[in-house]
Coordinates of C-alpha atoms in Angstrom, one line a residue:
X1 CA 17.5 -5.7 -10.5
X2 CA 20.2 -3.1 -10.9
X3 CA 20.7 -0.5 -8.3
X4 CA 22.3 2.8 -8.1
X5 CA 23.7 4.4 -4.9
X6 CA 21.1 6.4 -3.0
X7 CA 21.9 10.0 -2.1
X8 CA 23.5 10.6 1.2
X9 CA 21.6 11.9 4.2
X10 CA 20.9 15.6 3.9
X11 CA 21.3 18.0 6.8
X12 CA 18.6 17.5 9.4
X13 CA 15.5 19.5 8.8
X14 CA 12.6 19.3 11.3
X15 CA 10.0 20.7 8.9
X16 CA 9.1 17.2 7.5
X17 CA 8.1 15.9 11.0
X18 CA 5.9 18.8 11.7
X19 CA 4.4 18.7 8.2
X20 CA 3.7 15.0 8.4
X21 CA 1.9 15.3 11.8
X22 CA -0.3 18.0 10.4
X23 CA -0.8 16.1 7.1
X24 CA -1.9 12.9 8.8
X25 CA -4.3 14.8 11.1
X26 CA -5.8 16.6 8.1
X27 CA -6.2 13.4 6.2
X28 CA -8.1 11.5 8.9
X29 CA -10.2 14.4 10.1
X30 CA -10.9 15.8 6.6
X31 CA -11.5 12.3 5.1
X32 CA -14.0 11.4 7.9
X33 CA -15.8 14.7 7.4
X34 CA -15.9 14.3 3.6
X35 CA -17.3 10.7 3.8
X36 CA -21.0 11.7 4.5
X37 CA -21.0 14.2 1.7
X38 CA -19.7 11.6 -0.7
X39 CA -22.5 9.3 0.6
X40 CA -25.2 11.9 0.1
X41 CA -23.9 12.9 -3.4
X42 CA -23.9 9.4 -4.7
X43 CA -27.3 8.6 -3.3
X44 CA -28.7 11.8 -4.8
X45 CA -27.2 11.0 -8.2
X46 CA -28.5 7.4 -8.0
X47 CA -32.1 8.7 -8.3
X48 CA -31.5 10.1 -11.8
X49 CA -28.4 8.2 -13.0
X50 CA -28.9 4.4 -13.3
X51 CA -25.2 3.8 -13.3
X52 CA -24.8 5.2 -9.8
X53 CA -27.5 2.9 -8.3
X54 CA -25.1 0.0 -7.8
X55 CA -22.4 2.3 -6.3
X56 CA -25.0 3.8 -3.9
X57 CA -25.4 0.3 -2.3
X58 CA -21.8 0.4 -0.9
X59 CA -21.4 0.3 2.8
X60 CA -20.6 3.6 4.5
X61 CA -17.1 2.3 5.3
X62 CA -16.3 2.4 1.6
X63 CA -17.2 6.1 1.5
X64 CA -14.9 6.6 4.5
X65 CA -12.1 4.9 2.6
X66 CA -12.7 7.1 -0.5
X67 CA -12.8 10.2 1.7
X68 CA -9.5 9.4 3.2
X69 CA -7.9 8.7 -0.2
X70 CA -9.3 11.9 -1.8
X71 CA -8.1 14.0 1.1
X72 CA -4.7 12.4 1.1
X73 CA -4.2 13.0 -2.6
X74 CA -5.5 16.6 -2.4
X75 CA -3.3 17.5 0.5
X76 CA -0.1 15.7 -0.9
X77 CA 1.3 18.7 -2.8
X78 CA 0.8 20.9 0.3
X79 CA 2.5 18.4 2.5
X80 CA 5.5 18.0 0.0
X81 CA 6.0 21.8 -0.1
X82 CA 5.6 22.2 3.6
X83 CA 8.2 19.5 4.1
X84 CA 10.7 21.6 2.1
X85 CA 10.7 19.5 -1.0
X86 CA 11.0 21.4 -4.3
X87 CA 12.0 18.8 -6.9
X88 CA 10.2 15.7 -8.2
X89 CA 13.6 13.9 -8.0
X90 CA 13.4 14.3 -4.2
X91 CA 10.2 12.2 -4.0
X92 CA 11.6 9.4 -6.2
X93 CA 10.3 10.5 -9.6
X94 CA 13.1 9.8 -12.0
X95 CA 13.8 11.6 -15.3
X96 CA 11.4 10.1 -17.8
X97 CA 9.0 9.1 -14.9
X98 CA 9.7 5.4 -14.9
X99 CA 12.9 3.3 -15.5
X100 CA 11.3 0.3 -17.1
X101 CA 14.1 -2.1 -16.4
X102 CA 13.8 -1.5 -12.7
X103 CA 10.0 -1.6 -12.8
X104 CA 10.0 -4.9 -14.7
X105 CA 12.5 -6.5 -12.3
X106 CA 10.5 -5.3 -9.4
X107 CA 7.2 -6.4 -10.8
X108 CA 8.6 -9.9 -11.5
X109 CA 9.8 -10.2 -7.9
X110 CA 6.6 -9.0 -6.4
X111 CA 4.4 -11.1 -8.7
X112 CA 6.2 -14.3 -8.3
X113 CA 6.6 -14.0 -4.5
X114 CA 2.9 -14.0 -3.8
X115 CA 2.1 -16.3 -6.8
X116 CA 4.2 -18.9 -4.9
X117 CA 2.1 -18.4 -1.8
X118 CA -1.1 -18.7 -3.8
X119 CA 0.1 -21.9 -5.6
X120 CA 1.2 -23.6 -2.3
X121 CA -2.1 -22.7 -0.6
X122 CA -4.0 -24.3 -3.5
X123 CA -1.9 -27.4 -3.8
X124 CA -1.9 -28.0 0.0
X125 CA -5.7 -27.4 0.2
X126 CA -5.5 -24.2 2.2
X127 CA -7.7 -22.5 -0.5
X128 CA -9.8 -23.9 -3.3
X129 CA -10.8 -22.4 -6.7
X130 CA -14.1 -20.8 -7.2
X131 CA -16.3 -21.8 -10.2
X132 CA -15.3 -19.1 -12.6
X133 CA -15.4 -19.1 -16.4
X134 CA -12.4 -18.4 -18.5
X135 CA -14.0 -15.1 -19.6
X136 CA -14.6 -14.0 -16.1
X137 CA -11.0 -14.7 -15.1
X138 CA -9.6 -12.9 -18.2
X139 CA -11.8 -9.8 -17.6
X140 CA -10.8 -9.8 -13.9
X141 CA -7.1 -10.3 -14.8
X142 CA -7.0 -7.2 -17.0
X143 CA -9.1 -5.1 -14.6
X144 CA -7.0 -6.1 -11.6
X145 CA -3.7 -5.5 -13.5
X146 CA -4.8 -2.0 -14.3
X147 CA -5.9 -1.3 -10.7
X148 CA -2.6 -2.7 -9.4
X149 CA -0.6 -0.3 -11.6
X150 CA -2.6 2.7 -10.6
X151 CA -2.7 2.0 -6.9
X152 CA 1.0 1.1 -6.8
X153 CA 2.0 4.5 -8.4
X154 CA -0.3 6.4 -6.0
X155 CA 0.9 4.6 -2.8
X156 CA 4.5 4.6 -3.7
X157 CA 4.5 8.3 -4.4
X158 CA 2.7 8.9 -1.1
X159 CA 4.4 6.4 1.3
X160 CA 7.9 6.0 -0.1
X161 CA 8.4 9.2 -2.2
X162 CA 6.7 11.8 0.0
X163 CA 6.6 10.4 3.6
X164 CA 9.8 8.3 3.6
X165 CA 11.6 10.7 1.3
X166 CA 10.7 13.7 3.4
X167 CA 11.5 12.0 6.7
X168 CA 15.0 11.3 5.5
X169 CA 15.6 15.0 5.7
X170 CA 14.8 15.0 9.4
X171 CA 16.4 11.8 10.6
X172 CA 18.8 9.0 9.5
X173 CA 17.3 7.0 6.7
X174 CA 16.9 3.7 8.8
X175 CA 14.8 5.6 11.3
X176 CA 12.8 7.3 8.5
X177 CA 12.2 3.8 7.0
X178 CA 10.9 2.4 10.3
X179 CA 8.5 5.3 10.8
X180 CA 7.2 5.3 7.3
X181 CA 6.8 1.5 7.3
X182 CA 4.9 1.7 10.6
X183 CA 2.5 4.3 9.1
X184 CA 2.1 2.2 6.0
X185 CA 1.3 -0.9 8.1
X186 CA -1.3 0.8 10.3
X187 CA -3.1 2.6 7.4
X188 CA -3.3 -0.7 5.5
X189 CA -4.4 -2.7 8.5
X190 CA -7.5 -0.5 9.0
X191 CA -10.6 -2.6 8.7
X192 CA -14.0 -1.7 7.4
X193 CA -15.9 0.2 10.0
X194 CA -19.4 -0.7 11.2
X195 CA -22.2 0.9 9.3
X196 CA -23.9 3.8 11.2
X197 CA -27.7 3.4 11.7
X198 CA -28.1 6.9 10.2
X199 CA -25.6 8.9 8.2
X200 CA -25.1 12.5 9.4
X201 CA -22.2 14.9 9.0
X202 CA -20.3 13.4 11.9
X203 CA -20.8 9.7 11.0
X204 CA -17.3 9.4 9.6
X205 CA -15.7 10.9 12.8
X206 CA -17.7 8.5 15.0
X207 CA -16.8 5.3 13.1
X208 CA -13.2 6.1 12.4
X209 CA -11.9 4.6 15.7
X210 CA -13.6 1.3 14.9
X211 CA -11.4 0.8 11.9
X212 CA -8.6 -0.1 14.3
X213 CA -10.7 -2.6 16.3
X214 CA -8.5 -5.5 15.0
X215 CA -5.6 -4.1 17.0
X216 CA -7.1 -5.8 20.1
X217 CA -7.1 -9.3 18.6
X218 CA -3.8 -11.2 18.4
X219 CA -4.9 -13.5 15.5
X220 CA -5.9 -10.4 13.5
X221 CA -2.9 -8.3 14.5
X222 CA -0.3 -11.0 13.9
X223 CA 1.0 -11.7 11.3
X224 CA -1.0 -9.1 9.3
X225 CA 0.7 -6.0 10.7
X226 CA 4.1 -7.8 10.7
X227 CA 3.7 -8.6 7.0
X228 CA 2.5 -5.1 6.2
X229 CA 5.4 -3.5 8.1
X230 CA 7.9 -5.8 6.3
X231 CA 6.3 -5.0 3.0
X232 CA 6.8 -1.3 3.7
X233 CA 10.4 -1.9 4.7
X234 CA 11.1 -3.9 1.4
X235 CA 9.5 -1.1 -0.7
X236 CA 11.5 1.5 1.2
X237 CA 14.7 -0.3 0.8
X238 CA 14.1 -0.7 -3.0
X239 CA 13.6 3.1 -3.2
X240 CA 16.6 3.9 -0.9
X241 CA 19.0 1.6 -2.9
X242 CA 17.9 2.5 -6.4
X243 CA 17.3 6.2 -5.9
X244 CA 13.9 6.3 -7.6
X245 CA 10.4 4.6 -7.3
X246 CA 10.5 2.5 -10.4
X247 CA 11.5 -0.8 -8.7
X248 CA 9.3 -0.2 -5.6
X249 CA 6.3 0.5 -7.9
X250 CA 6.9 -2.7 -9.7
X251 CA 7.2 -4.8 -6.6
X252 CA 4.1 -3.2 -5.1
X253 CA 2.1 -3.7 -8.3
X254 CA 3.0 -7.4 -8.4
X255 CA 1.7 -7.8 -4.8
X256 CA -1.5 -5.8 -5.4
X257 CA -2.4 -8.0 -8.4
X258 CA -2.5 -11.1 -6.2
X259 CA -4.3 -9.3 -3.3
X260 CA -7.1 -8.5 -5.7
X261 CA -7.1 -11.5 -8.0
X262 CA -6.7 -14.2 -5.4
X263 CA -9.9 -13.4 -3.5
X264 CA -11.8 -13.3 -6.8
X265 CA -10.5 -16.7 -8.0
X266 CA -10.3 -18.7 -4.7
X267 CA -12.3 -19.3 -1.6
X268 CA -11.6 -20.7 1.9
X269 CA -11.2 -24.5 2.1
X270 CA -13.4 -26.0 4.8
X271 CA -11.3 -26.7 7.9
X272 CA -8.3 -24.8 6.6
X273 CA -6.4 -22.7 9.1
X274 CA -6.7 -19.1 7.8
X275 CA -4.2 -17.9 10.3
X276 CA -1.5 -19.9 8.5
X277 CA -2.7 -19.8 4.9
X278 CA -4.3 -16.4 5.0
X279 CA -7.7 -15.3 3.7
X280 CA -8.4 -13.9 0.2
X281 CA -6.3 -11.0 1.3
X282 CA -3.2 -13.3 1.2
X283 CA -1.0 -11.0 3.4
X284 CA -2.9 -11.9 6.6
X285 CA -1.4 -15.4 6.9
X286 CA 2.0 -16.7 8.0
X287 CA 2.7 -18.1 4.5
X288 CA 2.8 -14.6 3.1
X289 CA 5.2 -13.4 5.9
X290 CA 7.6 -16.2 4.9
X291 CA 7.4 -15.1 1.2
X292 CA 8.2 -11.5 2.2
X293 CA 11.2 -12.6 4.2
X294 CA 12.4 -14.4 1.0
X295 CA 11.9 -11.2 -1.0
X296 CA 13.9 -9.2 1.6
X297 CA 16.7 -11.8 1.4
X298 CA 16.7 -11.4 -2.4
X299 CA 17.0 -7.6 -2.1
X300 CA 19.7 -7.8 0.4
X301 CA 21.6 -10.2 -1.8
X302 CA 21.2 -8.0 -4.9
X303 CA 22.3 -4.9 -3.0
X304 CA 25.4 -6.8 -1.7
X305 CA 26.3 -7.8 -5.2
X306 CA 26.0 -4.2 -6.3
X307 CA 28.1 -3.0 -3.4
X308 CA 30.8 -5.5 -4.2
X309 CA 30.7 -4.6 -7.9
X310 CA 31.1 -0.9 -7.0
X311 CA 34.0 -1.6 -4.8
X312 CA 35.7 -3.7 -7.5
X313 CA 35.3 -1.1 -10.1
X314 CA 36.1 1.9 -8.0
X315 CA 39.4 3.7 -9.1
X316 CA 42.3 3.2 -6.7
X317 CA 44.3 6.2 -5.6

């Protein structure tokens, strides 16, 4: 993975902090209020559109998740502008959109890191393969790969480009990295909320606090949140050290592929310790945390090599 020097910290600007606070409040409140309307719309369409019938059977928590995502994407341009950002380059979008060499290197790193976790878990008996046909696996492989690419682009633009990128204008970049990684970890740790007995227009608001119920359980909280925070840190460093989102999108896409495919292809092995091996989510086990530490070490090594190369080739006065 080749890296280019990141831009120096810009003068401190407090607008991003205020804009982020308002943006997060709008996302959670707006998404929770939108969820019942999505639920009612889908159920109304299901009566006349057969294709919507299966979707209508989703739990209400899925509608809450979709409401939060829609609100986050709809409000992103407003947040970026309120944070004082005026150029796509300032949220990590490089000329030509993607630098394919950086993306490919990142994808290879992300893909192989969690592939190793999955392979070790299967070989050691922590997980076992489900009875899937070759056709089912192939179809799922392609679908998951497409999903991984789309989700990686959206989340990197949001968490690294917009949130981390804007916070660097208000504070030193290590502090901005810590804050953005914390936000990333908490939002990804949110569990599916309980289904309300009856959906009304305040149902999303009522069940929203229950999505963080896992914060009270140590075995649920650790190592999942640690892994998610470390993942956010790795992705932020990839952005900081390369100057654009190509490498971080690649790493993230490689991870998401296994998060989706692993649960489809494997199941829990009777008697296996899921706290160590993880569930079908992969990242909620100690093995995944070890793999992420290795990825961080690789990034640190590559950045060190780049720094030494820059020093060696720098003109002397």
